[in-house]
């Protein structure tokens, strides 16, 4: 009878440990989804149910354990009879058998509990995947008749109805290699192709079918260390550097053909990671002691602007007419505007900075920059300026609209992303604190007030980019793409897919192109591809 009871106890212990392992794995999945701001569905109910089942089974195991205390007390109360020579009493025989069973039973139960805890993990993971709600985007309800959005109004859902995004097909994928070079610092959308920039070189893929257009390998033992944000006029610029050596090897490539137009060495200590830009027919480079303009097609020097002693470039970008620089000189900083073709200074504006600052240029025209000081009480905001450098709005990175997702170099949450300026509005993803962003917001550059916001129902938002037709394309966690009217925030179409190949990984980039939306996973984690296209 004792053997049957112990067998039942061992089985109960193993099953209880299995349920506990599954509950812990499911709890980990729930916490991950909760931190990212994703829906959790019925996960909580299943976690509680599994914990209850584990407690029930482990309680049943406890009930099968023998109670040795009364027997021990009885044995102490009665003197043991003297054994007859050569004969062992029945009581001693039972005690010996019990001791022998105890020698193997406890380790057996301990091993079964360990195996159950480990084996329950895969069941919990499978349960999390099965219980995870399918996310997508839907159009918000239409507003009341006569309602119109305005810059002074409170944030509200998009103000116009539209069709629900339709089913999309994954047109093609580029698999991740699984090697150390999968991390992609950037990409360019260039008409009918997209260019993936990896640490080991550049590759172009046709938007239509994903066919490889061209490849440019990094020089031997060098890696991409700086890149222009955009390719302009079919010319892109990157820089390479050796391990722990200056980022100083400039390379310009024709994005349609892959032809290397020129290579040059930058002077001095090299180029900062965000110190390259193409503006019209000029490549602008922040080098060691100067900011230099070169002819985009040939690399021939056109102008140079010496930097003041003790000053460093924190951010740089350019368009056809203007170059914007954020320079830090000692504890202070300034915003400098130059003419792209000549390098002549147009204006300079002191910035509200009193400590080391990270900076990014969101827009060159109109001038919009982001500052993130080391001083916790310093400036952590988006600053807008007019064409003469006069300050307009200051928009806090953490404000009434939420925590804005801003470029990598100024991100305070560990998650960076693109923000865009359309007209007089800053459009960015936003969330709450360090949680995953869940909405798109538009803020006025004149007063900083919310103009509109859009939150896809039941899902997170991962990236945004301006579409070729002027709409704002937003990558959702479904995954899918919602197209928003830049003026009102109203949904104007989109796509969603359930194709298992469409996996969005860490820090994606969205590259709208003619006839497709290309997603670049900058840090692809299996099974996510390096790129995929939705059509």
Coordinates of C-alpha atoms in Angstrom, one line a residue:
X1 CA 0.0 0.0 0.0
X2 CA 2.9 2.3 0.9
X3 CA 4.5 1.7 -2.6
X4 CA 1.2 2.6 -4.4
X5 CA 0.9 5.8 -2.3
X6 CA 4.4 6.9 -3.1
X7 CA 4.0 6.1 -6.9
X8 CA 0.8 8.3 -6.9
X9 CA 2.7 11.0 -5.0
X10 CA 5.6 11.0 -7.5
X11 CA 3.2 11.3 -10.5
X12 CA 1.4 14.2 -8.8
X13 CA 4.7 15.9 -8.1
X14 CA 5.8 15.6 -11.8
X15 CA 2.5 16.8 -13.1
X16 CA 2.4 19.7 -10.7
X17 CA 5.9 20.8 -11.7
X18 CA 4.9 20.5 -15.4
X19 CA 2.0 22.8 -14.7
X20 CA 4.2 25.2 -12.8
X21 CA 6.8 25.4 -15.5
X22 CA 4.1 26.1 -18.1
X23 CA 2.6 28.8 -15.9
X24 CA 6.0 30.5 -15.4
X25 CA 6.7 30.5 -19.2
X26 CA 3.2 31.9 -19.9
X27 CA 3.8 34.5 -17.2
X28 CA 7.0 35.6 -18.9
X29 CA 5.2 36.0 -22.2
X30 CA 2.4 38.0 -20.6
X31 CA 5.0 40.4 -19.0
X32 CA 6.8 40.8 -22.3
X33 CA 3.5 41.7 -24.1
X34 CA 2.4 44.0 -21.3
X35 CA 5.7 45.9 -21.3
X36 CA 5.4 46.4 -25.1
X37 CA 1.9 47.6 -24.7
X38 CA 0.5 44.7 -26.7
X39 CA -2.9 43.0 -26.0
X40 CA -2.8 40.0 -23.7
X41 CA -6.2 38.4 -24.3
X42 CA -7.1 35.5 -22.0
X43 CA -3.5 34.9 -20.9
X44 CA -4.1 36.0 -17.3
X45 CA -6.9 33.5 -16.8
X46 CA -4.7 30.7 -18.1
X47 CA -1.8 31.7 -15.9
X48 CA -4.1 31.7 -12.8
X49 CA -5.6 28.4 -13.8
X50 CA -2.2 26.8 -14.3
X51 CA -0.9 28.1 -10.9
X52 CA -4.1 26.7 -9.3
X53 CA -3.6 23.3 -11.0
X54 CA 0.1 23.2 -9.9
X55 CA -0.9 24.0 -6.3
X56 CA -3.6 21.3 -6.4
X57 CA -1.2 18.6 -7.7
X58 CA 1.7 19.6 -5.4
X59 CA -0.8 19.6 -2.5
X60 CA -1.8 16.1 -3.5
X61 CA 1.8 15.1 -3.5
X62 CA 2.2 16.5 0.0
X63 CA -0.7 14.5 1.2
X64 CA 1.0 11.3 0.1
X65 CA 4.1 11.9 2.2
X66 CA 4.2 9.6 5.3
X67 CA 3.7 11.2 8.8
X68 CA 6.6 9.9 10.8
X69 CA 6.2 11.9 13.9
X70 CA 3.5 9.8 15.7
X71 CA 5.3 6.6 15.0
X72 CA 8.5 8.1 16.3
X73 CA 6.8 9.3 19.5
X74 CA 5.2 5.9 20.0
X75 CA 8.6 4.2 19.6
X76 CA 10.1 6.5 22.1
X77 CA 7.3 5.8 24.6
X78 CA 7.6 2.0 24.5
X79 CA 10.9 0.2 25.3
X80 CA 12.2 -1.9 22.5
X81 CA 12.1 -5.6 23.2
X82 CA 15.4 -7.4 23.2
X83 CA 16.0 -9.2 20.0
X84 CA 16.5 -12.9 20.0
X85 CA 19.9 -14.0 18.9
X86 CA 20.0 -14.6 15.1
X87 CA 16.4 -13.3 14.6
X88 CA 15.5 -9.7 13.5
X89 CA 12.1 -8.4 14.6
X90 CA 9.4 -7.6 12.1
X91 CA 9.4 -3.9 13.3
X92 CA 13.1 -3.6 12.5
X93 CA 12.5 -5.3 9.1
X94 CA 9.9 -2.7 8.3
X95 CA 12.1 0.1 9.4
X96 CA 15.0 -1.2 7.3
X97 CA 12.8 -1.4 4.2
X98 CA 11.5 2.1 4.9
X99 CA 15.0 3.4 5.2
X100 CA 16.0 1.7 1.9
X101 CA 13.0 3.1 0.1
X102 CA 13.7 6.6 1.5
X103 CA 17.2 6.4 0.1
X104 CA 15.9 6.4 -3.5
X105 CA 12.5 8.0 -3.2
X106 CA 13.5 11.5 -2.3
X107 CA 16.1 11.9 -5.2
X108 CA 13.5 10.4 -7.6
X109 CA 10.9 12.9 -6.7
X110 CA 13.4 15.8 -6.8
X111 CA 14.5 14.7 -10.3
X112 CA 10.9 14.4 -11.5
X113 CA 10.1 18.0 -10.3
X114 CA 13.2 19.3 -12.1
X115 CA 12.2 17.5 -15.3
X116 CA 8.6 18.7 -15.0
X117 CA 9.7 22.4 -14.6
X118 CA 11.9 22.2 -17.7
X119 CA 9.4 20.3 -19.8
X120 CA 6.6 22.8 -18.9
X121 CA 8.4 25.7 -20.6
X122 CA 7.7 24.6 -24.2
X123 CA 4.0 24.0 -23.3
X124 CA 3.8 27.6 -21.8
X125 CA 5.5 29.1 -24.9
X126 CA 3.1 27.2 -27.2
X127 CA 0.2 28.4 -25.1
X128 CA 1.4 32.0 -25.3
X129 CA 1.6 31.9 -29.1
X130 CA -1.9 30.3 -29.3
X131 CA -3.4 32.8 -26.9
X132 CA -1.8 35.9 -28.4
X133 CA -4.5 38.0 -30.0
X134 CA -4.1 38.8 -33.7
X135 CA -3.5 42.5 -34.1
X136 CA -4.4 44.7 -37.0
X137 CA -5.6 48.2 -37.8
X138 CA -9.1 49.5 -38.3
X139 CA -10.4 52.9 -39.2
X140 CA -11.8 54.9 -36.3
X141 CA -15.4 56.0 -36.2
X142 CA -16.5 59.0 -38.3
X143 CA -16.7 62.3 -36.5
X144 CA -19.9 64.2 -35.9
X145 CA -21.1 66.1 -38.9
X146 CA -19.3 69.4 -39.3
X147 CA -16.4 68.4 -37.0
X148 CA -13.0 69.6 -38.3
X149 CA -9.6 69.1 -36.7
X150 CA -7.6 72.1 -35.7
X151 CA -4.2 72.8 -34.1
X152 CA -5.8 74.1 -30.9
X153 CA -8.2 71.2 -30.4
X154 CA -7.5 68.4 -28.0
X155 CA -6.0 65.1 -29.4
X156 CA -8.7 63.0 -31.0
X157 CA -8.9 60.0 -33.3
X158 CA -8.7 60.5 -37.0
X159 CA -11.5 62.6 -38.2
X160 CA -12.6 60.9 -41.4
X161 CA -13.8 57.3 -42.2
X162 CA -12.0 55.1 -44.6
X163 CA -11.8 51.5 -45.8
X164 CA -10.4 48.9 -43.4
X165 CA -6.9 47.9 -44.6
X166 CA -7.2 44.9 -47.0
X167 CA -5.2 41.6 -47.0
X168 CA -1.6 42.0 -48.2
X169 CA 0.7 39.5 -49.7
X170 CA 4.4 39.2 -48.9
X171 CA 5.9 39.8 -52.3
X172 CA 9.4 38.7 -51.4
X173 CA 11.8 38.3 -48.5
X174 CA 15.5 38.5 -48.0
X175 CA 16.6 36.1 -45.2
X176 CA 18.9 37.0 -42.4
X177 CA 22.2 35.3 -42.6
X178 CA 22.4 34.7 -38.8
X179 CA 25.9 36.0 -38.8
X180 CA 27.6 39.0 -37.1
X181 CA 26.9 41.3 -40.0
X182 CA 23.1 41.2 -40.0
X183 CA 22.8 44.5 -38.1
X184 CA 21.8 47.2 -40.6
X185 CA 22.5 50.8 -39.6
X186 CA 20.2 52.1 -42.3
X187 CA 18.6 51.8 -45.7
X188 CA 17.7 54.1 -48.6
X189 CA 14.5 54.0 -50.7
X190 CA 15.6 54.9 -54.3
X191 CA 12.6 54.7 -56.7
X192 CA 12.3 51.1 -57.9
X193 CA 14.9 49.7 -55.6
X194 CA 15.9 49.7 -51.9
X195 CA 19.4 49.8 -50.6
X196 CA 20.2 47.8 -47.5
X197 CA 23.3 49.2 -45.6
X198 CA 24.9 46.5 -43.5
X199 CA 28.2 46.7 -41.6
X200 CA 29.9 44.6 -44.3
X201 CA 28.6 46.6 -47.3
X202 CA 25.7 47.7 -49.4
X203 CA 23.1 45.7 -51.4
X204 CA 20.3 46.9 -53.6
X205 CA 17.1 44.9 -54.2
X206 CA 14.3 45.5 -56.8
X207 CA 11.1 46.6 -55.2
X208 CA 9.1 44.5 -57.7
X209 CA 10.5 41.1 -57.0
X210 CA 13.4 41.4 -54.5
X211 CA 16.0 40.5 -57.2
X212 CA 19.5 41.6 -56.3
X213 CA 20.4 44.7 -58.3
X214 CA 24.0 45.2 -57.1
X215 CA 26.4 44.7 -54.2
X216 CA 29.3 46.9 -52.9
X217 CA 31.5 45.1 -50.3
X218 CA 33.2 46.9 -47.5
X219 CA 37.0 47.1 -47.9
X220 CA 38.9 44.3 -46.2
X221 CA 38.7 44.5 -42.4
X222 CA 36.6 47.7 -42.5
X223 CA 32.9 48.2 -41.5
X224 CA 30.3 50.8 -42.2
X225 CA 30.7 53.4 -39.5
X226 CA 28.7 56.4 -40.8
X227 CA 26.0 56.9 -43.4
X228 CA 23.9 59.6 -45.0
X229 CA 20.2 59.5 -43.9
X230 CA 19.0 59.7 -47.5
X231 CA 20.3 59.1 -51.0
X232 CA 19.7 62.2 -53.2
X233 CA 19.9 62.3 -57.0
X234 CA 20.8 58.6 -57.2
X235 CA 23.9 59.3 -55.0
X236 CA 24.4 57.8 -51.6
X237 CA 27.3 58.3 -49.2
X238 CA 28.8 56.0 -46.5
X239 CA 32.0 55.8 -44.6
X240 CA 34.1 52.8 -43.5
X241 CA 36.6 52.3 -40.7
X242 CA 38.8 49.7 -39.2
X243 CA 38.3 48.3 -35.7
X244 CA 39.2 51.0 -33.2
X245 CA 40.5 53.2 -35.9
X246 CA 39.1 56.5 -37.3
X247 CA 35.9 56.4 -39.4
X248 CA 37.7 58.0 -42.4
X249 CA 37.1 56.1 -45.6
X250 CA 34.4 57.9 -47.7
X251 CA 32.6 56.1 -50.5
X252 CA 30.0 57.5 -52.9
X253 CA 27.8 55.1 -54.8
X254 CA 25.4 55.5 -57.7
X255 CA 22.2 53.9 -56.3
X256 CA 20.8 52.8 -59.6
X257 CA 23.8 51.0 -60.9
X258 CA 26.0 50.3 -57.9
X259 CA 28.9 52.1 -59.5
X260 CA 31.4 53.5 -57.0
X261 CA 31.7 57.1 -58.0
X262 CA 34.6 58.0 -55.8
X263 CA 36.6 57.1 -52.6
X264 CA 38.4 59.5 -50.4
X265 CA 40.1 59.6 -47.0
X266 CA 38.8 62.1 -44.5
X267 CA 41.3 64.1 -42.5
X268 CA 42.3 63.7 -38.8
X269 CA 40.3 61.7 -36.3
X270 CA 37.6 60.8 -38.7
X271 CA 33.8 61.3 -39.1
X272 CA 31.1 61.1 -36.4
X273 CA 28.4 58.5 -37.0
X274 CA 25.9 61.2 -38.0
X275 CA 28.3 63.5 -39.8
X276 CA 27.4 62.7 -43.5
X277 CA 24.7 64.1 -45.7
X278 CA 23.9 64.6 -49.4
X279 CA 22.3 68.0 -50.2
X280 CA 21.5 68.5 -53.9
X281 CA 24.7 68.1 -55.8
X282 CA 26.9 68.5 -52.7
X283 CA 28.1 65.9 -50.2
X284 CA 28.7 67.5 -46.7
X285 CA 31.1 65.8 -44.3
X286 CA 32.0 66.7 -40.7
X287 CA 35.7 65.9 -40.6
X288 CA 38.1 66.3 -37.8
X289 CA 38.7 70.1 -37.9
X290 CA 36.4 71.3 -40.7
X291 CA 33.0 70.8 -42.2
X292 CA 33.7 70.2 -45.9
X293 CA 31.5 70.3 -49.0
X294 CA 32.4 68.1 -51.9
X295 CA 30.9 67.6 -55.4
X296 CA 28.5 64.6 -55.1
X297 CA 29.5 63.1 -58.4
X298 CA 33.3 63.5 -58.2
X299 CA 34.2 64.1 -54.6
X300 CA 36.1 67.3 -55.6
X301 CA 36.3 69.8 -52.7
X302 CA 34.0 72.8 -53.1
X303 CA 34.3 74.6 -49.8
X304 CA 35.3 74.1 -46.2
X305 CA 34.3 75.7 -42.9
X306 CA 36.9 75.5 -40.1
X307 CA 35.5 74.6 -36.7
X308 CA 36.3 76.8 -33.7
X309 CA 38.7 75.4 -31.2
X310 CA 37.0 73.2 -28.7
X311 CA 33.9 72.7 -30.8
X312 CA 32.5 69.4 -32.1
X313 CA 29.7 68.6 -34.5
X314 CA 26.9 66.7 -32.7
X315 CA 24.5 66.4 -35.7
X316 CA 24.4 67.3 -39.4
X317 CA 22.0 67.1 -42.3
X318 CA 21.5 69.0 -45.6
X319 CA 19.1 69.6 -48.4
X320 CA 19.6 71.4 -51.7
X321 CA 19.6 74.9 -50.2
X322 CA 20.7 74.5 -46.6
X323 CA 23.1 72.6 -44.3
X324 CA 22.2 72.4 -40.6
X325 CA 24.8 71.8 -37.9
X326 CA 24.5 71.3 -34.2
X327 CA 27.8 72.3 -32.7
X328 CA 28.9 71.9 -29.1
X329 CA 31.5 74.3 -27.8
X330 CA 32.4 73.6 -24.2
X331 CA 29.2 73.3 -22.1
X332 CA 27.1 75.3 -24.6
X333 CA 25.8 74.5 -28.1
X334 CA 24.6 76.3 -31.2
X335 CA 22.6 75.7 -34.3
X336 CA 24.4 76.8 -37.5
X337 CA 22.8 77.2 -41.0
X338 CA 25.1 77.2 -44.1
X339 CA 24.4 77.6 -47.8
X340 CA 24.8 74.1 -49.3
X341 CA 26.5 75.3 -52.5
X342 CA 29.0 77.7 -51.0
X343 CA 29.3 76.9 -47.3
X344 CA 28.6 80.5 -46.4
X345 CA 27.0 81.0 -43.0
X346 CA 23.3 82.1 -43.1
X347 CA 22.6 82.3 -39.4
X348 CA 23.6 81.0 -36.0
X349 CA 21.4 80.5 -33.0
X350 CA 22.5 79.6 -29.4
X351 CA 20.8 76.5 -28.0
X352 CA 19.5 76.1 -24.4
X353 CA 22.2 73.7 -23.5
X354 CA 24.6 73.7 -20.4
X355 CA 25.9 70.1 -20.4
X356 CA 27.0 67.5 -22.9
X357 CA 24.3 67.0 -25.5
X358 CA 23.2 64.4 -28.1
X359 CA 21.5 65.9 -31.1
X360 CA 19.7 65.0 -34.3
X361 CA 18.3 66.9 -37.2
X362 CA 14.7 65.9 -37.9
X363 CA 14.2 68.4 -40.8
X364 CA 16.5 70.9 -42.6
X365 CA 13.7 73.0 -44.0
X366 CA 11.9 74.0 -41.9
X367 CA 14.7 73.7 -39.3
X368 CA 13.8 71.2 -36.6
X369 CA 16.3 69.5 -34.3
X370 CA 16.2 67.3 -31.2
X371 CA 18.4 67.8 -28.1
X372 CA 19.0 65.4 -25.3
X373 CA 21.3 66.7 -22.6
X374 CA 23.2 64.7 -20.0
X375 CA 21.8 66.9 -17.3
X376 CA 18.5 65.3 -16.2
X377 CA 17.1 68.8 -15.7
X378 CA 18.4 70.0 -19.0
X379 CA 16.8 70.2 -22.5
X380 CA 15.2 67.0 -23.7
X381 CA 13.0 68.3 -26.5
X382 CA 12.3 69.0 -30.2
X383 CA 13.1 72.6 -31.1
X384 CA 11.7 74.3 -34.3
X385 CA 13.1 77.5 -35.9
X386 CA 12.0 79.7 -38.8
X387 CA 14.1 80.5 -41.9
X388 CA 16.1 83.2 -40.0
X389 CA 16.8 81.0 -36.9
X390 CA 14.1 82.5 -34.7
X391 CA 12.8 79.9 -32.2
X392 CA 9.2 78.7 -32.8
X393 CA 7.9 75.8 -30.7
X394 CA 9.7 73.7 -28.1
X395 CA 8.1 70.2 -27.9
X396 CA 9.1 68.1 -24.9
X397 CA 10.1 64.5 -25.6
X398 CA 7.9 63.4 -22.7
X399 CA 4.8 65.5 -22.7
X400 CA 1.0 65.5 -22.9
X401 CA 1.1 63.7 -26.2
X402 CA 3.2 60.8 -24.7
X403 CA 6.8 59.8 -25.0
X404 CA 7.9 60.6 -28.6
X405 CA 9.9 58.1 -30.6
X406 CA 12.9 60.1 -31.9
X407 CA 16.1 59.3 -33.8
X408 CA 18.5 56.7 -32.3
X409 CA 21.2 59.1 -31.2
X410 CA 18.8 61.1 -29.0
X411 CA 16.5 58.2 -27.8
X412 CA 16.1 58.1 -24.0
X413 CA 14.1 54.8 -24.0
X414 CA 16.5 52.6 -25.8
X415 CA 14.2 52.6 -28.8
X416 CA 14.8 55.0 -31.7
X417 CA 12.9 55.7 -34.8
X418 CA 12.1 58.2 -37.5
X419 CA 10.0 61.3 -37.0
X420 CA 9.0 63.4 -40.0
X421 CA 8.0 67.0 -40.6
X422 CA 5.1 67.7 -43.0
X423 CA 4.2 71.4 -43.5
X424 CA 4.1 72.9 -40.0
X425 CA 3.7 69.7 -38.1
X426 CA 6.0 67.1 -36.5
X427 CA 4.6 63.6 -36.9
X428 CA 6.0 60.9 -34.7
X429 CA 5.2 57.6 -32.9
X430 CA 4.3 57.9 -29.2
X431 CA 3.8 55.7 -26.2
X432 CA 3.8 55.9 -22.5
X433 CA 7.2 56.0 -20.8
X434 CA 9.4 53.1 -21.9
X435 CA 6.5 51.0 -23.2
X436 CA 6.1 50.2 -26.9
X437 CA 4.6 53.1 -28.9
X438 CA 0.9 52.6 -29.7
X439 CA -0.1 55.7 -31.6
X440 CA 0.9 58.3 -34.1
X441 CA 0.7 62.0 -33.1
X442 CA 1.0 65.3 -35.0
X443 CA 2.2 68.4 -33.2
X444 CA 2.3 72.0 -34.4
X445 CA 5.7 73.6 -35.0
X446 CA 4.3 77.0 -34.1
X447 CA 2.8 76.2 -30.7
X448 CA 3.6 72.6 -30.0
X449 CA 0.0 71.7 -29.5
X450 CA -1.4 68.3 -30.7
X451 CA -3.2 68.6 -34.0
X452 CA -4.3 64.9 -34.3
X453 CA -3.5 61.4 -33.3
X454 CA -4.2 58.0 -34.6
X455 CA -4.1 54.7 -32.6
X456 CA -4.6 51.5 -34.6
X457 CA -7.1 49.3 -32.7
X458 CA -5.6 46.4 -30.9
X459 CA -1.9 46.8 -32.0
X460 CA 1.3 48.6 -31.6
X461 CA 3.0 50.9 -34.1
X462 CA 6.6 50.1 -35.2
X463 CA 7.8 52.7 -37.7
X464 CA 6.6 55.5 -40.0
X465 CA 7.8 57.1 -43.2
X466 CA 6.4 59.6 -45.8
X467 CA 4.8 57.8 -48.7
X468 CA 5.6 58.9 -52.3
X469 CA 2.1 60.4 -52.6
X470 CA 2.3 62.6 -49.5
X471 CA 0.5 60.3 -47.1
X472 CA 2.1 59.0 -43.9
X473 CA 2.8 55.2 -44.0
X474 CA 2.7 53.6 -40.5
X475 CA 4.0 50.0 -39.9
X476 CA 1.8 48.3 -37.3
X477 CA 2.5 45.2 -35.3
X478 CA -0.1 43.1 -37.1
X479 CA 2.0 43.3 -39.2
X480 CA 0.4 45.8 -41.7
X481 CA 0.7 49.3 -43.0
X482 CA -1.9 52.1 -42.4
X483 CA -1.8 55.1 -44.7
X484 CA -2.8 58.4 -43.0
X485 CA -3.7 61.8 -44.3
X486 CA -0.8 64.0 -43.2
X487 CA -3.2 67.0 -42.6
X488 CA -6.0 65.3 -40.7
X489 CA -4.6 62.0 -39.5
X490 CA -7.5 60.2 -41.3
X491 CA -6.8 56.7 -42.5
X492 CA -6.6 56.6 -46.3
X493 CA -6.1 52.9 -47.0
X494 CA -3.5 50.3 -46.0
X495 CA -2.8 46.6 -45.9
X496 CA -2.5 43.9 -43.3
X497 CA -1.2 40.3 -43.6
X498 CA -1.2 37.0 -41.7
X499 CA 1.6 35.6 -43.7
X500 CA 4.1 33.9 -41.3
X501 CA 7.0 35.3 -43.2
X502 CA 6.1 38.8 -42.3
X503 CA 7.9 39.0 -39.0
X504 CA 8.8 42.4 -37.6
X505 CA 11.9 42.4 -35.4
X506 CA 13.7 45.0 -33.4
X507 CA 13.9 48.6 -34.5
X508 CA 12.4 48.2 -38.0
X509 CA 12.6 50.8 -40.8
X510 CA 9.7 51.3 -43.2
X511 CA 10.6 52.2 -46.8
X512 CA 7.5 53.1 -48.9
X513 CA 8.2 52.5 -52.6
X514 CA 6.2 52.4 -55.8
X515 CA 3.7 49.6 -55.5
X516 CA 5.0 48.1 -52.2
X517 CA 6.0 48.8 -48.6
X518 CA 9.5 47.4 -47.7
X519 CA 10.3 46.6 -44.1
X520 CA 13.9 46.5 -43.0
X521 CA 14.6 44.7 -39.7
X522 CA 17.7 46.5 -38.6
X523 CA 18.4 43.8 -36.0
X524 CA 16.7 40.7 -37.3
X525 CA 16.1 38.0 -34.7
X526 CA 15.1 34.5 -36.1
X527 CA 12.7 33.8 -37.7
X528 CA 12.5 37.4 -38.9
X529 CA 13.9 38.1 -42.4
X530 CA 16.3 40.9 -43.0
X531 CA 13.8 42.5 -45.4
X532 CA 10.4 41.8 -46.7
X533 CA 7.9 43.6 -49.0
X534 CA 4.2 43.9 -48.5
X535 CA 2.0 44.5 -51.6

